[in-house]
mmCIF file of C-alpha atoms and ligand atoms in Angstrom:
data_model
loop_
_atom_site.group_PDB
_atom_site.id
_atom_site.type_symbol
_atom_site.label_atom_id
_atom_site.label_comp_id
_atom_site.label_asym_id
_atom_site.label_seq_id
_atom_site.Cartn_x
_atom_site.Cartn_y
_atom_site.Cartn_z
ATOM 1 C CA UNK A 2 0.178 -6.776 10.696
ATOM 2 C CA UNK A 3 3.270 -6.359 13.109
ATOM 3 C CA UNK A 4 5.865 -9.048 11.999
ATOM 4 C CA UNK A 5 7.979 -7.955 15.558
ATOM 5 C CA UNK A 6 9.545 -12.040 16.190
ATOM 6 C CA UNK A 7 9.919 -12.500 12.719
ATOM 7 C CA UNK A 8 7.698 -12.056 9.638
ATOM 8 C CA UNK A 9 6.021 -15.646 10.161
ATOM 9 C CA UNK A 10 4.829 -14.467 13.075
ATOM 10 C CA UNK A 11 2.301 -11.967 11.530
ATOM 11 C CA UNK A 12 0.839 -15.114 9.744
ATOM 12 C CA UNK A 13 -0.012 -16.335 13.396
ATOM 13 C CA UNK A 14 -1.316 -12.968 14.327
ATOM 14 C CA UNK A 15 -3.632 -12.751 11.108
ATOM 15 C CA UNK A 16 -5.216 -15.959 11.355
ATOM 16 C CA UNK A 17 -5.764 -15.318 15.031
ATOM 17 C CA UNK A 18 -8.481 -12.893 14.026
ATOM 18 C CA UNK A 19 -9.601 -14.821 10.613
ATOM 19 C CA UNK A 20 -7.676 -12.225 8.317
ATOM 20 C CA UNK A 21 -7.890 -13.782 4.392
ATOM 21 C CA UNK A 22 -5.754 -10.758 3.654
ATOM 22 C CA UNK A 23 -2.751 -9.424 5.259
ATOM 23 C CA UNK A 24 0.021 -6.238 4.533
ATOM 24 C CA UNK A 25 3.433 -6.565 6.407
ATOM 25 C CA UNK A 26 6.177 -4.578 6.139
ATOM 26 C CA UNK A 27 9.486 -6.834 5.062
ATOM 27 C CA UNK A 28 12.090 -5.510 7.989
ATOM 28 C CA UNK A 29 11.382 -2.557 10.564
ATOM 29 C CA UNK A 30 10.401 0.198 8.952
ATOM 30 C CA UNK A 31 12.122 2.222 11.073
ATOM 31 C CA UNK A 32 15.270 1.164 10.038
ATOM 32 C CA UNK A 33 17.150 1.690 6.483
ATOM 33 C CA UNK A 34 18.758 -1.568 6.406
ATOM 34 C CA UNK A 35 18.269 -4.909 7.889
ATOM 35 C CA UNK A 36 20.253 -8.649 7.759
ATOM 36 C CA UNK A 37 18.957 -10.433 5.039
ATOM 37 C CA UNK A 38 16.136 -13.053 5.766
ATOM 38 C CA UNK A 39 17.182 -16.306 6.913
ATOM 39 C CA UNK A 40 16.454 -20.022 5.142
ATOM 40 C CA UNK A 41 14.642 -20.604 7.997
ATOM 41 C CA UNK A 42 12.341 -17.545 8.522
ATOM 42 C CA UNK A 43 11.727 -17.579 4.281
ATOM 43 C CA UNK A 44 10.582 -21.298 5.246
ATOM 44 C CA UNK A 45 8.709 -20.613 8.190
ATOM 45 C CA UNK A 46 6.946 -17.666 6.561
ATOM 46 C CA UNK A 47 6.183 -19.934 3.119
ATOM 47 C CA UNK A 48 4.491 -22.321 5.254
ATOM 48 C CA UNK A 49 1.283 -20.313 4.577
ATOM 49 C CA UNK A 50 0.962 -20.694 1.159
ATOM 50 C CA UNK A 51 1.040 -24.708 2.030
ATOM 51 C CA UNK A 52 -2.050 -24.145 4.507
ATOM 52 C CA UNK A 53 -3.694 -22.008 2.406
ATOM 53 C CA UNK A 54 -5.045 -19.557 4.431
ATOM 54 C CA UNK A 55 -4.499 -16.481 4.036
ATOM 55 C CA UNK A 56 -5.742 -15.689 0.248
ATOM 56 C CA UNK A 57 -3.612 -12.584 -0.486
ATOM 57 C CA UNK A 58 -0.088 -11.371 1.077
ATOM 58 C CA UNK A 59 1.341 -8.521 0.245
ATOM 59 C CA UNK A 60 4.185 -5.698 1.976
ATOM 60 C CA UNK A 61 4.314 -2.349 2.033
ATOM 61 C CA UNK A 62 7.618 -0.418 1.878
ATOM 62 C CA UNK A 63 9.525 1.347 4.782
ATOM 63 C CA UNK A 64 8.373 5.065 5.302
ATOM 64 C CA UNK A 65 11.945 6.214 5.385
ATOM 65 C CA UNK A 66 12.167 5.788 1.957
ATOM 66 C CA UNK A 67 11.639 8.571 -0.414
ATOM 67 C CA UNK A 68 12.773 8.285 -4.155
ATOM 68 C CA UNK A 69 12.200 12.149 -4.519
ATOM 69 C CA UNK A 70 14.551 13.697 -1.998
ATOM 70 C CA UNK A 71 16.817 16.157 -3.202
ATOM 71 C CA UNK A 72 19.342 14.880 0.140
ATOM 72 C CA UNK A 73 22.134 12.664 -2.264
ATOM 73 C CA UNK A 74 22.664 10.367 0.838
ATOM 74 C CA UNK A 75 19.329 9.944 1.924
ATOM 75 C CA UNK A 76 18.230 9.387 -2.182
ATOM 76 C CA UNK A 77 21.370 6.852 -2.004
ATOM 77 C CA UNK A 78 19.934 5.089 0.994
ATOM 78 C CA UNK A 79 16.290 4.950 -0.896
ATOM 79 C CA UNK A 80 17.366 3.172 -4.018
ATOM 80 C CA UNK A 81 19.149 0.896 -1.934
ATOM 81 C CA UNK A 82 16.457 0.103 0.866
ATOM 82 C CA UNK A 83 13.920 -0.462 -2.003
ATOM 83 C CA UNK A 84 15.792 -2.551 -4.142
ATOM 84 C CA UNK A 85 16.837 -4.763 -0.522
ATOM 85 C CA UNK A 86 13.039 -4.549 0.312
ATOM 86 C CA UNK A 87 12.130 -6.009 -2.975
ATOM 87 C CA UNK A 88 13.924 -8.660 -2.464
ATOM 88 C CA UNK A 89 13.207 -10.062 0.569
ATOM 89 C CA UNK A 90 9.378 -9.322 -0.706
ATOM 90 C CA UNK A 91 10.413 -11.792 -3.998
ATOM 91 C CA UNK A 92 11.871 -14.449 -1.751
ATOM 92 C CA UNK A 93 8.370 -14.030 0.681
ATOM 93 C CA UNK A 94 7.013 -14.449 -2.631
ATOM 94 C CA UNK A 95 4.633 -11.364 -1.971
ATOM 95 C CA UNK A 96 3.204 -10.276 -5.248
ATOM 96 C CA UNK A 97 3.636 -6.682 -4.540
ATOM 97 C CA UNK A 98 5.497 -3.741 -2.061
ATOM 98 C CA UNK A 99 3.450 -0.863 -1.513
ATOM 99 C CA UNK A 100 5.019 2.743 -2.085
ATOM 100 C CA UNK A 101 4.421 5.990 -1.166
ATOM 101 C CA UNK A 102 6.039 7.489 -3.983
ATOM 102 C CA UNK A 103 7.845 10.754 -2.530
ATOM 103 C CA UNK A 104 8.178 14.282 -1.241
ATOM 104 C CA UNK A 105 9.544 16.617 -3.271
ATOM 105 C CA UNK A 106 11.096 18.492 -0.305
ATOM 106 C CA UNK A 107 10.527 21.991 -2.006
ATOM 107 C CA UNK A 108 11.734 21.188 -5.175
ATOM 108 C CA UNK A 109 8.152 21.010 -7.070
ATOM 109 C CA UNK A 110 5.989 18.469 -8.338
ATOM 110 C CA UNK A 111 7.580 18.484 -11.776
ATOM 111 C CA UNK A 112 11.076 18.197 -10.776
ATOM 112 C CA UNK A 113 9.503 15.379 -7.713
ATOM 113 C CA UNK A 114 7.925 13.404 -10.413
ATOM 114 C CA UNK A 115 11.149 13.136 -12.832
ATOM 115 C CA UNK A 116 12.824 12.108 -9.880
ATOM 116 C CA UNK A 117 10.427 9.454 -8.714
ATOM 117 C CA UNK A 118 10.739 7.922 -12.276
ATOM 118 C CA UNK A 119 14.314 7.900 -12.822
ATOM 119 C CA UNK A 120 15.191 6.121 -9.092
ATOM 120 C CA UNK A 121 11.947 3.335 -10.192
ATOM 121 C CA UNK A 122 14.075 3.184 -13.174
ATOM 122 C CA UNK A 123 17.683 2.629 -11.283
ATOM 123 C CA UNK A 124 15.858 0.329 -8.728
ATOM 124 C CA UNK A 125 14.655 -2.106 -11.446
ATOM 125 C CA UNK A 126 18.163 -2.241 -13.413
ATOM 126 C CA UNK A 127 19.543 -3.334 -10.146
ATOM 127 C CA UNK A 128 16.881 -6.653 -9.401
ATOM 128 C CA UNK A 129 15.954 -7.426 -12.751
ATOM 129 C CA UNK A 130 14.591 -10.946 -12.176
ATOM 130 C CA UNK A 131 12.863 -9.820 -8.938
ATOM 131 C CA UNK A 132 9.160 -10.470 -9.810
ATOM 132 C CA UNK A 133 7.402 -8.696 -7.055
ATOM 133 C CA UNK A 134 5.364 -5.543 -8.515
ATOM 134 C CA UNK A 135 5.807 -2.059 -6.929
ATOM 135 C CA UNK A 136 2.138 -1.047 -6.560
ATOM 136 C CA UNK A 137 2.158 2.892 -5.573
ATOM 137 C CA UNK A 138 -0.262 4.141 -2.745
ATOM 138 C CA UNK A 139 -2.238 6.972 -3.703
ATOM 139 C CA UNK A 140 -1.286 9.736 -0.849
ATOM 140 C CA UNK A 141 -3.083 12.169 1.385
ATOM 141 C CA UNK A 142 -0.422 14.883 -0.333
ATOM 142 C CA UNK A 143 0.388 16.231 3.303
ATOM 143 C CA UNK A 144 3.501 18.798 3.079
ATOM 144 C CA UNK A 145 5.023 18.331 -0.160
ATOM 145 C CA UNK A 146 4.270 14.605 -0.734
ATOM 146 C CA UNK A 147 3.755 13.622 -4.132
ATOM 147 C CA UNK A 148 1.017 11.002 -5.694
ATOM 148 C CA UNK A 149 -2.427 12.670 -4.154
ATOM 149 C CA UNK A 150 -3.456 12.981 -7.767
ATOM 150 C CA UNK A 151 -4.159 10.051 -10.061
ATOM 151 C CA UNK A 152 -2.492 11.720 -12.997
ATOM 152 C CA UNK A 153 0.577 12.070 -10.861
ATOM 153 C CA UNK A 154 0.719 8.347 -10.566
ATOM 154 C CA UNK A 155 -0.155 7.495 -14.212
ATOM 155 C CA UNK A 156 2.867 10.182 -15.291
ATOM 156 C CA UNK A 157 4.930 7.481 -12.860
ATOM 157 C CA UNK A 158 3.898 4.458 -14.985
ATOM 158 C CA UNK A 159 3.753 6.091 -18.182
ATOM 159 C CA UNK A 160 7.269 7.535 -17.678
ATOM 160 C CA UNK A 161 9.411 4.382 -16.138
ATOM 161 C CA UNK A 162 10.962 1.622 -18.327
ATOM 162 C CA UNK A 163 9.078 -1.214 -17.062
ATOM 163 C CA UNK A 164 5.684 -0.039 -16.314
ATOM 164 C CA UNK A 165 4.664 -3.802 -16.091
ATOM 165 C CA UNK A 166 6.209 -4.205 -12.812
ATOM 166 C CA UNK A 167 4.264 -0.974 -11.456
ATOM 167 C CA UNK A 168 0.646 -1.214 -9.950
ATOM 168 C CA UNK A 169 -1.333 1.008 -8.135
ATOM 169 C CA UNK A 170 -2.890 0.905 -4.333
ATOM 170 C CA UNK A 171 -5.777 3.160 -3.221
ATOM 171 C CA UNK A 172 -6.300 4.033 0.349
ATOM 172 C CA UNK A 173 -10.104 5.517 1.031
ATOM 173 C CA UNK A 174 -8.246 7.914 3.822
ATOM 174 C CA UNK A 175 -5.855 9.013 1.607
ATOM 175 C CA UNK A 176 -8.383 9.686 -1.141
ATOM 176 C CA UNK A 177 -10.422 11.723 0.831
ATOM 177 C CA UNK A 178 -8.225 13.532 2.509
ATOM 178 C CA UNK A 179 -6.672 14.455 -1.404
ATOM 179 C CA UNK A 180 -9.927 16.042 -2.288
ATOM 180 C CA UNK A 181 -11.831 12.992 -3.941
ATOM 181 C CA UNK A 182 -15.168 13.488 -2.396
ATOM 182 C CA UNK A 183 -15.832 9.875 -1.457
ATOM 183 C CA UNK A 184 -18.426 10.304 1.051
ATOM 184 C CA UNK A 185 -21.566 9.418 -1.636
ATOM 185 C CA UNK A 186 -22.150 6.484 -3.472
ATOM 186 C CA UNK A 187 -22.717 8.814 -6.572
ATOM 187 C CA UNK A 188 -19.125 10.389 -5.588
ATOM 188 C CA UNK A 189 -17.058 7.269 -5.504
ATOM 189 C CA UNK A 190 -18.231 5.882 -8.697
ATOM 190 C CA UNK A 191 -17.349 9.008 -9.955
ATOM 191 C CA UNK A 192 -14.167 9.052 -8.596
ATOM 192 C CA UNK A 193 -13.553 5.459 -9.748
ATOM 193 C CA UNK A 194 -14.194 6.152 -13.675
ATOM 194 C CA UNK A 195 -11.591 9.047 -13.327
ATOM 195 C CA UNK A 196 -8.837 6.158 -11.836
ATOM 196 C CA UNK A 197 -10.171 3.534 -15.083
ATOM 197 C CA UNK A 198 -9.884 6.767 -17.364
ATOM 198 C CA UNK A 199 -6.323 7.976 -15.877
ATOM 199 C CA UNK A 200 -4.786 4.855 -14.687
ATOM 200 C CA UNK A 201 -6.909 2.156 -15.959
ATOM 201 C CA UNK A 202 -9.078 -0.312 -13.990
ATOM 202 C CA UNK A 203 -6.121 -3.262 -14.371
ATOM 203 C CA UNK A 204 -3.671 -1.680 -12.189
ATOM 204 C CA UNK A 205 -5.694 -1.627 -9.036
ATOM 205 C CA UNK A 206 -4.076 -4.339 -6.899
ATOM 206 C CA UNK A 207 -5.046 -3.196 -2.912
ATOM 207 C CA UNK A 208 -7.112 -1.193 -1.561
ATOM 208 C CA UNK A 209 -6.354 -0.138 2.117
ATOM 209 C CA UNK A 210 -9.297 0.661 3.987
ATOM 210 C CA UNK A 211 -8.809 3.518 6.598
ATOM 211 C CA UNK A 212 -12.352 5.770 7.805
ATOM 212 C CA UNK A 213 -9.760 9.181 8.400
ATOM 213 C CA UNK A 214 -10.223 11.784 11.253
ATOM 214 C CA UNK A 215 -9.367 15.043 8.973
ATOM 215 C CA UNK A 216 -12.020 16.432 6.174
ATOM 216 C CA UNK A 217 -12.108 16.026 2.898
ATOM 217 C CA UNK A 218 -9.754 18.217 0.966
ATOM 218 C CA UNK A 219 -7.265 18.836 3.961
ATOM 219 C CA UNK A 220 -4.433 17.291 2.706
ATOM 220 C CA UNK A 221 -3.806 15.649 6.425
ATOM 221 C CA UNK A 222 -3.016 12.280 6.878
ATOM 222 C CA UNK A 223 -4.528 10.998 9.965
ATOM 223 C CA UNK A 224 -6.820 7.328 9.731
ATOM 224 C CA UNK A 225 -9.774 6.431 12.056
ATOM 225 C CA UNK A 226 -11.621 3.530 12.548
ATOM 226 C CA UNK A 227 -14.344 2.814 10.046
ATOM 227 C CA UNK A 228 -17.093 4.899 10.820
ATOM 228 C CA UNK A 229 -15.742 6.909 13.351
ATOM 229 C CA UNK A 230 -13.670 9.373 10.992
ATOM 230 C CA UNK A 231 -15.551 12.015 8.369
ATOM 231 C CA UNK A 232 -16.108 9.264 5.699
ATOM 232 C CA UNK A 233 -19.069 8.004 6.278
ATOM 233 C CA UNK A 234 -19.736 4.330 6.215
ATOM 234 C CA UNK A 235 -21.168 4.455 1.941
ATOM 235 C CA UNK A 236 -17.842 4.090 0.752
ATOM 236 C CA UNK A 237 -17.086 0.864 2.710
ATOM 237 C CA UNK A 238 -20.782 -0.404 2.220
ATOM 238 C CA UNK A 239 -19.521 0.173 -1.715
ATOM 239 C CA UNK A 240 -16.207 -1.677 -1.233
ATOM 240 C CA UNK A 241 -17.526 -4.563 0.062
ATOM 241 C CA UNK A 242 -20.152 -5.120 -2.163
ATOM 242 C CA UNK A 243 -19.097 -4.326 -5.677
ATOM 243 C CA UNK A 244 -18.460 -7.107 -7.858
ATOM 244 C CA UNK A 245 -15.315 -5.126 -9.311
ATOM 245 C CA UNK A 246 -13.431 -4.952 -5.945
ATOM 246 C CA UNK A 247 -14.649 -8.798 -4.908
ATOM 247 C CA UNK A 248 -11.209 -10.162 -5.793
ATOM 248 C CA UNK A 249 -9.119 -7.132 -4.592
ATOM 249 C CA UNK A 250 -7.823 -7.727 -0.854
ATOM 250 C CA UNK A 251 -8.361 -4.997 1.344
ATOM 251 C CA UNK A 252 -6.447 -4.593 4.602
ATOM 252 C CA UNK A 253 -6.886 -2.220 7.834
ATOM 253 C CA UNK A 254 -4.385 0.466 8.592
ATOM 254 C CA UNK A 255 -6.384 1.820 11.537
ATOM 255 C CA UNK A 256 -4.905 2.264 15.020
ATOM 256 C CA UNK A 257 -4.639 -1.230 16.830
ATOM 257 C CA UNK A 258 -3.200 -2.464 20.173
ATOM 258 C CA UNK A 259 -1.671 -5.699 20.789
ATOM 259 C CA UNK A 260 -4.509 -7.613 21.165
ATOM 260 C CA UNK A 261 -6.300 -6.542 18.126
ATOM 261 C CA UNK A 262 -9.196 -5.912 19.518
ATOM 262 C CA UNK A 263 -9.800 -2.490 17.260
ATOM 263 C CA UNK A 264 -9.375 -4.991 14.338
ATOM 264 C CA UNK A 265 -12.101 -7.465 15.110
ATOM 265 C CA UNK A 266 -14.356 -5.007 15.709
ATOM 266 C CA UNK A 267 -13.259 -2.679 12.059
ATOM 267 C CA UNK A 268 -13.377 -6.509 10.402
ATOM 268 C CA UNK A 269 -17.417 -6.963 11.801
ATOM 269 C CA UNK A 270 -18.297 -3.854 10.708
ATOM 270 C CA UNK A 271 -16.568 -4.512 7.109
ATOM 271 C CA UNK A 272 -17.879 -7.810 6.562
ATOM 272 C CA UNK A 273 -21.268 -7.001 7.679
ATOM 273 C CA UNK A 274 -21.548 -5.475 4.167
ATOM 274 C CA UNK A 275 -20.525 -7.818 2.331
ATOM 275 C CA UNK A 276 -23.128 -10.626 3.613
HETATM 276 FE FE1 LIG B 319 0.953 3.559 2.895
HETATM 277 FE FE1 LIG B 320 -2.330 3.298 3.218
HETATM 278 ZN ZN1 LIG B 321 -2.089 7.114 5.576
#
């Protein structure tokens, strides 16, 4: 949800259209670096946990970052944007930031990976009583980004320091366009006991919920509304309706315009399953 006039104001916008879940981002992601958050806007946004609305609230981490980059200044700027991001996301009191890990820019997955762990590693020694969670996005792997594989994410958490402030997001897009055939019921239970056997069941925080406009295996990152992309409308059906993911929040990342329109109609056709 946009938080353009100040990140309370995506509270306003989310309740507008009955959201019990919403994903921000904590500043403009287009930006490295913002002015910290005022008394007032931390107030204004805590409001909601008072009116008790919204059941889950979580933020997902600017897109410039990328704790793999072999540029020094731009790696500099990462560690410093993420720890910053973290927290304002601690004083929203969001439970967890949502990462795309990185792109290893040429240098390999190996050499990405090692990277990835050692900034996670420098970013928590810098904010060690921050309590909001780093949950990593699984990725579409387009061009050389890193984390389209659950084992590259469970080599993240089994690698860092303090794996118990890492926890993972899944995005259905992403997923399929990775390879993970999640068209079939029979195919994304499959796919789920490989993430409880590589990652483990526990870690799964958020799942975003994206139908995507590129086939399966193409390694292109591109989302559609549900059931207008090459998904298939089983995997949401699934979502919705399994016991396991009933406490999970799920949140859109499908093209909207200002009036959220596309939304209402994506939250219908969601919630339709799960009546
Ligand atoms: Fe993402
Ligand atoms: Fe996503
Ligand atoms: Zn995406």
């Amino acid at each position: 949800m946009s938080i353009s006039g100040g990140v309370s104001m995506a509270i306003e916008r989310a309740r507008s259209i009955d959201c019990t879940a919403m994903q921000i981002f904590v500043k403009n992601n287009m930006q490295w670096f913002a002015r910290p958050l005022s008394r007032m806007e931390i107030r204004a946004f805590l409001d909601h946990v008072r009116r008790g609305e919204l059941l889950s609230v979580f933020g997902h981490a600017s897109y410039l970052i990328n704790l793999a980059t072999t540029n020094l200044q731009f790696h500099a700027n990462s560690i410093r944007a993420l720890a910053e991001e973290l927290v304002r996301a601690d004083q929203l009191q969001l439970p967890f930031l949502v990462l795309h890990p990185g792109a290893h820019l040429g240098a390999g997955e190996q050499a990405g990976l090692e990277k990835i762990v050692n900034s996670i590693d420098e970013v928590f020694r810098k904010i060690p009583n921050v309590k909001t969670k780093i949950a990593l996005e699984i990725t579409a792997g387009q061009g050389s980004c890193i984390g389209h594989r659950f084992e590259h994410l469970a080599h993240i958490i089994e690698n860092v320091r303090e794996p118990e402030r890492l926890r993972v997001c899944l995005d259905t897009a992403h997923l399929f366009a990775a390879g993970y055939d999640i068209s079939s019921e029979s195919g994304v239970r499959k796919i789920l006991r490989e993430f409880d056997r590589v990652i483990g069941r526990d870690r799964l925080v958020a799942i975003h919920v994206n139908d995507s406009k590129t086939p399966c295996g193409s390694r292109v990152d591109r989302h559609e509304h549900i059931g207008k992309g090459r998904i298939g409308l089983d995997v949401f059906r699934f979502i919705m309706r399994s016991p396991r993911f009933r406490k999970i929040p799920k949140v859109l990342e499908t093209p909207k315009s200002k009036d959220l329109a596309e939304d209402v109609i994506n939250l219908n056709t969601l919630r339709r399953f799960a009546e």
